[in-house]
Coordinates of C-alpha atoms in Angstrom, one line a residue:
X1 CA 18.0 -55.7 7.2
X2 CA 15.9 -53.7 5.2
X3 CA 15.7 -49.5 5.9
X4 CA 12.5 -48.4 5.9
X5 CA 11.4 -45.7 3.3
X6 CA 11.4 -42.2 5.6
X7 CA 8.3 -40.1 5.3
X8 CA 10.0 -36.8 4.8
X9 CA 13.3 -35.8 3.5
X10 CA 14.1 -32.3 5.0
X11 CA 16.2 -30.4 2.2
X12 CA 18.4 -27.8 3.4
X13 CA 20.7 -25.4 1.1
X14 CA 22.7 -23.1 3.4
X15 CA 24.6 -20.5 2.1
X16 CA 26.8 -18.3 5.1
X17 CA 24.0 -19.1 7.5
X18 CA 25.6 -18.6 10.3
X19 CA 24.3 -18.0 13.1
X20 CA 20.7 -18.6 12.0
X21 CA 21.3 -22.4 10.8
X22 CA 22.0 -23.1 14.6
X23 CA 17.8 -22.7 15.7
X24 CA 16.9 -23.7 12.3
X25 CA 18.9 -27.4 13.2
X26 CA 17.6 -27.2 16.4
X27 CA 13.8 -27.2 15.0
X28 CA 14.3 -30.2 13.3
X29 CA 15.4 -31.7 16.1
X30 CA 12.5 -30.9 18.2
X31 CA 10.2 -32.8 15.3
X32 CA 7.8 -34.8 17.5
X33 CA 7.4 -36.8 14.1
X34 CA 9.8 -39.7 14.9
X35 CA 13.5 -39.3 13.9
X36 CA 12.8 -42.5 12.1
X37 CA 10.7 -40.9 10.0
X38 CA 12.6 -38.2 8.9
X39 CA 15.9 -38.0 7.0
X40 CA 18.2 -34.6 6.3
X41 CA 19.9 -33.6 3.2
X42 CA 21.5 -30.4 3.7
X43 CA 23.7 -28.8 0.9
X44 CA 26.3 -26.2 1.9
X45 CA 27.0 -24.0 -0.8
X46 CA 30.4 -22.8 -0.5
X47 CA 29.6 -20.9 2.8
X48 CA 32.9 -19.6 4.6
X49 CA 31.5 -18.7 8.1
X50 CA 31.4 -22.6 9.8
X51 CA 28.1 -23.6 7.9
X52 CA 29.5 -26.4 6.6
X53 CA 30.5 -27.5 10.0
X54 CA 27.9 -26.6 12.0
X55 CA 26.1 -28.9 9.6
X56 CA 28.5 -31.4 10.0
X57 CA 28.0 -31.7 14.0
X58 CA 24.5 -31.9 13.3
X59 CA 24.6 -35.0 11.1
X60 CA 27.2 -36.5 14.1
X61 CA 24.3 -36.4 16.8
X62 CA 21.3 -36.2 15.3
X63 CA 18.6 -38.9 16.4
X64 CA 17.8 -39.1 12.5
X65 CA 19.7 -39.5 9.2
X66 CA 21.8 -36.6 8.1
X67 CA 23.7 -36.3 4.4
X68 CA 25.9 -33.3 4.3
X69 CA 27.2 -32.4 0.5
X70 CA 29.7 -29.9 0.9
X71 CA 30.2 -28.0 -2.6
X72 CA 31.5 -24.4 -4.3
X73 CA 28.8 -22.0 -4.4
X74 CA 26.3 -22.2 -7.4
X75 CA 25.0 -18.2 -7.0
X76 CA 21.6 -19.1 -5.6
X77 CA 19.2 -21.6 -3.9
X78 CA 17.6 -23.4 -7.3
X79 CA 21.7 -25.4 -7.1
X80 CA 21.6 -26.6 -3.6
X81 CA 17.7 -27.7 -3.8
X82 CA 18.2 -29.8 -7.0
X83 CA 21.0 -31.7 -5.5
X84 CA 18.8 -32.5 -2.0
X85 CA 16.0 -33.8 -4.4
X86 CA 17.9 -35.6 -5.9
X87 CA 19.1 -37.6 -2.8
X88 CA 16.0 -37.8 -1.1
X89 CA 14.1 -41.1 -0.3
X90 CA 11.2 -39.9 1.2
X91 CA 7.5 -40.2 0.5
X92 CA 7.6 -36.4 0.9
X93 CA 9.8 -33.6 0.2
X94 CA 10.5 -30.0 2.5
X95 CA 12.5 -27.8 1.6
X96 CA 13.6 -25.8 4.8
X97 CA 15.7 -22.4 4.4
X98 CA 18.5 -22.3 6.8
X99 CA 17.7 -19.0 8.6
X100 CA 13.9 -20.2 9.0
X101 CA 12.5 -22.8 11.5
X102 CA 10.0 -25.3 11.9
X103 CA 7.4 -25.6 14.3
X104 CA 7.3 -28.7 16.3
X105 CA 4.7 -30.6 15.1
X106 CA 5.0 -28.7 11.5
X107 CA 6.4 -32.2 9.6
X108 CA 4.0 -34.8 11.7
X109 CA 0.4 -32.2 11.0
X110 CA 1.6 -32.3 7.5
X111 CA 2.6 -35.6 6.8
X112 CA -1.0 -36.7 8.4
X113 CA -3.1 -34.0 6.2
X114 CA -1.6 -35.4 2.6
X115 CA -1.5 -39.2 4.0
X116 CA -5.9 -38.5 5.1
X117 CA -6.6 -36.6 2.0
X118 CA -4.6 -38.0 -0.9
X119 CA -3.1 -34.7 -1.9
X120 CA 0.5 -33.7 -3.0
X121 CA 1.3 -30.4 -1.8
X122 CA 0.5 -29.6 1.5
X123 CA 0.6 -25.3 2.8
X124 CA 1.5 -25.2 6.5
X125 CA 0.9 -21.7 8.5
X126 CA 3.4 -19.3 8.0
X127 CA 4.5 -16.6 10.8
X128 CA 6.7 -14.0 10.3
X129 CA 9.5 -13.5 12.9
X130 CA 11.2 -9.6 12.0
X131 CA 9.1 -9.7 8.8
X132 CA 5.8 -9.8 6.7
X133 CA 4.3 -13.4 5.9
X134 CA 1.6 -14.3 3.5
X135 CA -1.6 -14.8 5.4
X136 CA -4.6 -14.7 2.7
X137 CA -4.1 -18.3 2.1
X138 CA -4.2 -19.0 6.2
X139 CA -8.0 -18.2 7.2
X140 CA -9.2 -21.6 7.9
X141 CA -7.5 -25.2 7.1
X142 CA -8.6 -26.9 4.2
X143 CA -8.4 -30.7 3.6
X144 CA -8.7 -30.4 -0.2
X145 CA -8.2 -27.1 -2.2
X146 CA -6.7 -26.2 -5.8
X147 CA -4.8 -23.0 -7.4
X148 CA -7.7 -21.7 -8.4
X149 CA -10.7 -21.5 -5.7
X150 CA -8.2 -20.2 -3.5
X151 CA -5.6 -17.6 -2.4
X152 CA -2.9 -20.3 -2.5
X153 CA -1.2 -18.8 -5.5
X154 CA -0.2 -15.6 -3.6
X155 CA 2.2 -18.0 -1.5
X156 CA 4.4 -19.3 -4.3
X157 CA 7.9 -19.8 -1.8
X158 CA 8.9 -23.3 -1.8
X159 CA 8.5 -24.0 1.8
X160 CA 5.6 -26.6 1.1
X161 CA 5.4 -30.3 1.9
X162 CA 5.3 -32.1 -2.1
X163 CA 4.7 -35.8 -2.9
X164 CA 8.2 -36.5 -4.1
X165 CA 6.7 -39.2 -6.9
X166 CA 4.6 -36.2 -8.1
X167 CA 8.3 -34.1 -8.8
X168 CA 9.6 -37.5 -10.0
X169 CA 6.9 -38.4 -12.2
X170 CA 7.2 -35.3 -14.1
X171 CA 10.7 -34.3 -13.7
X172 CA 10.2 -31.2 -11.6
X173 CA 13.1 -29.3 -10.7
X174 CA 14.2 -25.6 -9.9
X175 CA 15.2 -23.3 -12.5
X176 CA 18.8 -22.7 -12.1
X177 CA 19.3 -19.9 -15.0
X178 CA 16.6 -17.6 -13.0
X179 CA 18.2 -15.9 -9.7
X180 CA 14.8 -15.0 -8.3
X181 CA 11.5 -16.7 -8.4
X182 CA 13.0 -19.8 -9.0
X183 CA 11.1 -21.3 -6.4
X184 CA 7.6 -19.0 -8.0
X185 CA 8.1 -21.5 -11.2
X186 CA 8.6 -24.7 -9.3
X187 CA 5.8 -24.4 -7.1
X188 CA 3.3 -23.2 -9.4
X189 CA 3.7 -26.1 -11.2
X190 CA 3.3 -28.4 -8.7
X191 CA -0.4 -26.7 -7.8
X192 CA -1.4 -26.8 -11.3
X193 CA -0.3 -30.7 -11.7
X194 CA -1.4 -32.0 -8.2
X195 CA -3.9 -34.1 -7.2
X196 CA -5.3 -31.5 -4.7
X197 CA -3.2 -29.4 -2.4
X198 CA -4.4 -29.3 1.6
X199 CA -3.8 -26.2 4.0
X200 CA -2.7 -26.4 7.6
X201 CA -4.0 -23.3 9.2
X202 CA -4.6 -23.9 12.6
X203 CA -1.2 -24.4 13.6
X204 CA 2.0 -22.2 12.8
X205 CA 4.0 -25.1 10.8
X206 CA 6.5 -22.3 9.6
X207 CA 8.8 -19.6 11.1
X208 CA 10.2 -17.4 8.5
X209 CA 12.8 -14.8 9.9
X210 CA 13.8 -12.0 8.8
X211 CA 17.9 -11.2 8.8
X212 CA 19.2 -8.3 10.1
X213 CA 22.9 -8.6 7.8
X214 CA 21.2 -7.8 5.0
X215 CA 21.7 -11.4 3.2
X216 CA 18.8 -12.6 3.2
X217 CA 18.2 -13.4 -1.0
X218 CA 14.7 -12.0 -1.3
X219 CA 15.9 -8.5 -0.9
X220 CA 18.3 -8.6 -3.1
X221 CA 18.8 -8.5 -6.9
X222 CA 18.2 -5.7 -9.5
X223 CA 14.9 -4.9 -11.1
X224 CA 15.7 -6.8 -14.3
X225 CA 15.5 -10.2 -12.6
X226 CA 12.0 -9.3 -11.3
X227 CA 11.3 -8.9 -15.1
X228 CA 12.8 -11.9 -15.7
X229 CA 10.7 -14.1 -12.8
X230 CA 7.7 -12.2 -14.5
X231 CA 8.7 -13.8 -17.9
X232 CA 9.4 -17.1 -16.7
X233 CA 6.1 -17.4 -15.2
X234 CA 3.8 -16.1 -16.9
X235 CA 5.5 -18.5 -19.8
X236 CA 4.3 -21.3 -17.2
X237 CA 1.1 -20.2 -17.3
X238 CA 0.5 -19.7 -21.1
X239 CA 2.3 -23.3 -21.6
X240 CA 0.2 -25.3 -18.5
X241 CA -3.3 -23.3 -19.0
X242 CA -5.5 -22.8 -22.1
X243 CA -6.1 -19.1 -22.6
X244 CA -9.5 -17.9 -20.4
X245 CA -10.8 -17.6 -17.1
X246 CA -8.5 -19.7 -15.0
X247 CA -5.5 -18.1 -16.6
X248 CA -6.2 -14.8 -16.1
X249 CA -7.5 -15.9 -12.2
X250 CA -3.5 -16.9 -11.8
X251 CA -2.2 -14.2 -14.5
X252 CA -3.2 -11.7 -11.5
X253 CA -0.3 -13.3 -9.3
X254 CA 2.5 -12.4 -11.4
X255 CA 1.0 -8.8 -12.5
X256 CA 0.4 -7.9 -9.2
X257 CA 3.2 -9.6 -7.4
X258 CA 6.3 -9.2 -9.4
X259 CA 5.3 -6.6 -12.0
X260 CA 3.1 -3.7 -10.5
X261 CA 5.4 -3.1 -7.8
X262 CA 7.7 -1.5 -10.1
X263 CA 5.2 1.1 -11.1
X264 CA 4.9 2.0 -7.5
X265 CA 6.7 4.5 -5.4
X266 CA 10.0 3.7 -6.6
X267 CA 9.2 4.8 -10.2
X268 CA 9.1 8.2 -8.5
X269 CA 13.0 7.9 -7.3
X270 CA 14.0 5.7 -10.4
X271 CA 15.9 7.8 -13.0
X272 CA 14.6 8.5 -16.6
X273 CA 16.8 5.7 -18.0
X274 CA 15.6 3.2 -15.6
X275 CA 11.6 4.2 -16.2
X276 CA 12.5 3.7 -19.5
X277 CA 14.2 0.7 -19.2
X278 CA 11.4 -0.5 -17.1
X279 CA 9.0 0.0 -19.4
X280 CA 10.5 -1.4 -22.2
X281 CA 11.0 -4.6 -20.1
X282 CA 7.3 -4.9 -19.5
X283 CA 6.2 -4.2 -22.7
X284 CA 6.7 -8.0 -24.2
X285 CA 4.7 -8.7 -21.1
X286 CA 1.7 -6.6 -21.4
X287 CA 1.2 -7.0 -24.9
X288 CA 1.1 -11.0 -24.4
X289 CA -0.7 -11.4 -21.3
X290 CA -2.8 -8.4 -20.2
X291 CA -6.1 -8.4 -21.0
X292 CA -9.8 -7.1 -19.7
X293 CA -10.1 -10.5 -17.9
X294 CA -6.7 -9.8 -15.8
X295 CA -7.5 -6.2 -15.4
X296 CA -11.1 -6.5 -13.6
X297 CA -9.7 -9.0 -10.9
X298 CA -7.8 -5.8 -9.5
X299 CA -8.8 -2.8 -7.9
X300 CA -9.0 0.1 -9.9
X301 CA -5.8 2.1 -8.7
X302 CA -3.6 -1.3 -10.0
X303 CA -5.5 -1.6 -12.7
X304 CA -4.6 2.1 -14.1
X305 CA -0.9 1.8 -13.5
X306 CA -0.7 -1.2 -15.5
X307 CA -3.3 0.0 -18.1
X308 CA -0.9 3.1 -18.4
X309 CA 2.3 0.0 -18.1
X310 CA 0.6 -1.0 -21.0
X311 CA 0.3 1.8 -23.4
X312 CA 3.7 3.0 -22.3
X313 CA 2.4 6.2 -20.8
X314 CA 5.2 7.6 -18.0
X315 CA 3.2 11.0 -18.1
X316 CA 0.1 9.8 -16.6
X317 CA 1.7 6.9 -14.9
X318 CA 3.6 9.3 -12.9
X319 CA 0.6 10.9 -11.3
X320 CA -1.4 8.3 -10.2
X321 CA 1.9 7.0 -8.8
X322 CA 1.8 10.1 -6.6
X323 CA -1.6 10.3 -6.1
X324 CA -1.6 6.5 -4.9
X325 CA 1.6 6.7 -2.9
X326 CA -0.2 10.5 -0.9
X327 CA -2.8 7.6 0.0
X328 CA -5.8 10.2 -1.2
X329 CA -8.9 8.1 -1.6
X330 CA -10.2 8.5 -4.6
X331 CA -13.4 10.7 -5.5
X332 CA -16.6 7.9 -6.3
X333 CA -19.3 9.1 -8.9
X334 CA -22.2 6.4 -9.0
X335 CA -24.3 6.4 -12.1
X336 CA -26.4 3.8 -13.8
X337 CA -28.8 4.1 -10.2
X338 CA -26.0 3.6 -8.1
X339 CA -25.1 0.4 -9.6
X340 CA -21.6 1.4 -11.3
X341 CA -19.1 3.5 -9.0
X342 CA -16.2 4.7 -11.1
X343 CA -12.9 6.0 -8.9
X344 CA -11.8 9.5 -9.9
X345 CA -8.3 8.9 -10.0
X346 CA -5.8 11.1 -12.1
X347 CA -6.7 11.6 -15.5
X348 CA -10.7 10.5 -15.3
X349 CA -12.5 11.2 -18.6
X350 CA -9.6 13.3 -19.2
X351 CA -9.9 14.2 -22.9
X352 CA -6.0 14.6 -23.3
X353 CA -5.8 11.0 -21.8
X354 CA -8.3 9.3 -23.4
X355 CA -8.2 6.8 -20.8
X356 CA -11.6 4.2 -21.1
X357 CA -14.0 4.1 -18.2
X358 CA -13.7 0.8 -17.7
X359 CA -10.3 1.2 -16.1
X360 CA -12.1 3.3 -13.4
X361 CA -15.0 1.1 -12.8
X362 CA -15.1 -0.4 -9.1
X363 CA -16.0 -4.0 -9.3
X364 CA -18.4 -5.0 -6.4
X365 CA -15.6 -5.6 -4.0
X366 CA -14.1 -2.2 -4.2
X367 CA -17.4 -0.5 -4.5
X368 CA -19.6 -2.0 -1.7
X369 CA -17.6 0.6 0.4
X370 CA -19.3 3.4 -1.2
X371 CA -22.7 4.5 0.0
X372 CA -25.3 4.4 -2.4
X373 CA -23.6 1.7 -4.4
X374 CA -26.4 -1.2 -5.3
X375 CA -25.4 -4.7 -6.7
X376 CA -26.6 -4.7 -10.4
X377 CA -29.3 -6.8 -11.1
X378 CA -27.2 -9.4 -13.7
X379 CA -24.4 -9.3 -11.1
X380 CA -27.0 -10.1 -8.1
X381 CA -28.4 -13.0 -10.2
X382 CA -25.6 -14.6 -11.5
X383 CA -24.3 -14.9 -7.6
X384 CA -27.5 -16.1 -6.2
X385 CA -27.4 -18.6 -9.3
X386 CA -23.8 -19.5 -8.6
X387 CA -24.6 -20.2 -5.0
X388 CA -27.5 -22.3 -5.7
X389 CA -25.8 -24.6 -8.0
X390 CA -22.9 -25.3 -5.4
X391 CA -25.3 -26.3 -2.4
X392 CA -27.3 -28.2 -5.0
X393 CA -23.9 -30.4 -6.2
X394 CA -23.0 -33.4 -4.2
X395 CA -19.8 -33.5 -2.5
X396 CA -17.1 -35.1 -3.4
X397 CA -16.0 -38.8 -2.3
X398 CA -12.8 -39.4 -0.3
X399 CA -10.0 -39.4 -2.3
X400 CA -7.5 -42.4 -1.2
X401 CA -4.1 -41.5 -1.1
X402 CA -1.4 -41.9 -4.1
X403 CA -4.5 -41.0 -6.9
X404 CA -3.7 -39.5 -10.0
X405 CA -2.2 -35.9 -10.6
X406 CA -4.1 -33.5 -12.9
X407 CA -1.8 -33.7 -16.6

């Protein structure tokens, strides 16, 4: 008798997940895709408070397949992921953290959006429960979408549906040398070599808690692996996309995720050897990767921190840190009739400084909240223009599903 091929394996790596793993089980449970359709591959990674047998009871009466692989603990998710990918059968591949949940029709919505539109990664809604959640990403469902017309690379976690013969065909797997933003790398990749990514917005396909023992792994680790998630991806980037506009639009990610945040309030509590060692850390970075196209994609206040990052200025970057973190709004002077509006933060045509104007120039975004301000003429072209040519442009024919993936 021949099995038939499931349409989503469900990898789960549980790490003392107690009691958490209990409603994440549960949700799985309550999939109305058919248990048929589904198979489990759940890794326990050397937990010691009953994870491995609360898994265990799972796979005993569960209406669909369960593998549990019981093993000593790797140090951190990349481990237990590799080792469910590698067992999985399914068309499709979710990777489902043990202290999160699913919503009930998260698998069968998703499953339907990449089987109607042909594309490999699919981005189900995401609620917080005790925590923040990306939302950016969320504002309306999209059939067919890519990295770089969209906010999708602000939502890097690996709790996406993939096309497993995407990850197959190119080898994909999670980093297991980096201890945080393992899963940054892996799904980055994926966006920049699928064949289209969808977005399920209209439904809350996700549920990702927020532990109160203090375990859960995003909020732990030192500052240096930050650095070293920064690195690794912004490696990604330089290796996967040629040097200009679409690799500074995802160069912001990194920079403004991983990097700037450092240069934030906590640089005000860090001691001098840490600001130091800070700095010295994002040096490589800045010199390889920051640039004018990077820096005017931000508002001005991120902007001048890592501008002062950059020149490895601690003085000045100090207070703008405090002016930013006193959440003063910045002075506005308008010149040029109104169409440039420069921010007066700390250190503004400071001679001492000697800090360019650019840095404090307010792109339209920022400086259409300033009365007076007036869209340059280029600028105002140049959009009308852009518009224009995108109503003019026919749209694009179906796509059937299992096309080609982008290189």
């Amino acid at each position: 008798m021949t099995v038939a091929q499931p349409d989503v394996s469900v990898i789960i790596g549980a790490y003392e997940a107690m009691p958490y793993l209990v409603e994440c089980l549960a949700s799985v449970e309550a999939q109305t895709l058919a248990p048929e359709r589904i198979e489990v591959i759940a890794v326990d990674d050397g937990s010691t408070d009953g994870t491995g047998d609360c898994l265990e009871e799972f796979a005993a009466r569960a209406p669909m397949p369960v593998t549990v692989i019981r093993q000593e603990n790797s140090g951190g998710p990349s481990g237990p992921r590799n080792v469910g990918l590698g067992k999985a059968s399914g068309r499709y591949v979710f990777f489902l953290d043990a202290d999160d949940r699913l919503g009930p029709e998260a698998l069968e919505r998703m499953v339907a959006m990449a089987d109607k539109n042909g594309t490999d990664v699919v981005l189900g809604r995401i609620e917080g429960v005790n925590r923040s959640a990306p939302k950016s990403m969320f504002g309306k469902t999209l059939d067919r979408t890519d990295v770089y017309s969209s906010n999708i690379k602000f939502t890097l976690s690996a709790q996406k549906l993939f096309r497993r013969e995407l990850l197959e065909r190119h080898n994909m797997r999670f980093d297991e040398s980096l201890w945080t933003g393992e899963d940054a790398l892996f799904t980055m990749e994926a966006y920049l070599r699928a064949d289209g990514v969808s977005v399920v917005a209209d439904y809350t396909c996700y549920y990702l808690v927020g532990r109160d023992d203090g375990k859960h792994v995003t909020k732990s680790g030192s500052y240096t692996l930050r650095f070293d998630s920064a690195r690794a991806l912004m490696g990604l980037l330089e290796r996967m996309v040629p040097a200009g506009s679409k690799r500074d639009v995802l160069m912001v990610r990194p920079f403004l995720v991983t990097v700037l945040p450092q240069f934030g309030p906590v640089f005000l509590r860090d001691t001098e050897e840490v600001r130091q060692n800070k700095l010295a850390l994002a040096k490589p970075l800045m010199d390889a990767h920051w640039n004018e196209g990077v820096a005017h994609r931000l508002k001005v206040h991120e902007r001048l921190r890592l501008h002062l990052v950059a020149q490895q200025r601690p003085d000045l970057l100090k207070d703008v840190v405090e002016f930013v973190r006193a959440k003063r709004q910045a002075a506005a002077i308008l010149e040029k009739r109104g169409s440039r509006v420069y921010l007066v933060y700390p250190h503004f045509r400071s001679k001492r400084a000697r800090i360019p104007d650019w840095v404090y120039l307010a792109e339209p975004r920022e400086a259409q909240a300033f009365l007076g301000w007036r869209e340059g003429r280029t600028t105002s072209f140049l959009r009308r223009a852009a518009r224009k040519i995108r109503r003019a442009l026919p749209s694009r024919p179906p796509v059937t599903p299992g096309g080609a993936a982008a290189a």
